[in-house]
């Protein structure tokens, strides 16, 4: 059974799509530069012990987590 505490926020309907699209464009952009060394170390090394093969290296996972933490912070309104 879903929680009903946030029921009003779950049913938000966008009525003015042009205004909504313009507001998304105004948010800005984020450019991330990745070094060649990071790209070569992105794929995980094969395991030497039994178990599933990892697809991403520890570097890739930590980069994703750090990026998610940085992007989730929002600037205070002026």
PDB file of C-alpha atoms in Angstrom, residues 29-35 38-39 42 63-64 66-68 70-71:
ATOM      1  CA  UNK A  29      24.199  22.857 -17.811  1.00  0.00           C
ATOM      2  CA  UNK A  30      27.025  20.886 -16.289  1.00  0.00           C
ATOM      3  CA  UNK A  31      30.104  19.889 -18.246  1.00  0.00           C
ATOM      4  CA  UNK A  32      32.305  17.123 -16.874  1.00  0.00           C
ATOM      5  CA  UNK A  33      35.828  16.565 -18.159  1.00  0.00           C
ATOM      6  CA  UNK A  34      37.210  13.046 -17.745  1.00  0.00           C
ATOM      7  CA  UNK A  35      40.914  12.306 -18.100  1.00  0.00           C
ATOM      8  CA  UNK A  38      40.130   7.601 -15.832  1.00  0.00           C
ATOM      9  CA  UNK A  39      38.618   6.310 -19.065  1.00  0.00           C
ATOM     10  CA  UNK A  42      36.728   2.753 -15.936  1.00  0.00           C
ATOM     11  CA  UNK A  63      32.916   8.938  -9.476  1.00  0.00           C
ATOM     12  CA  UNK A  64      29.203   8.329  -9.938  1.00  0.00           C
ATOM     13  CA  UNK A  66      30.515  11.846  -5.921  1.00  0.00           C
ATOM     14  CA  UNK A  67      28.805  13.337  -8.948  1.00  0.00           C
ATOM     15  CA  UNK A  68      25.380  12.454  -7.554  1.00  0.00           C
ATOM     16  CA  UNK A  70      27.492  17.290  -5.921  1.00  0.00           C
ATOM     17  CA  UNK A  71      24.591  17.615  -8.321  1.00  0.00           C
TER      18      UNK A  71
END
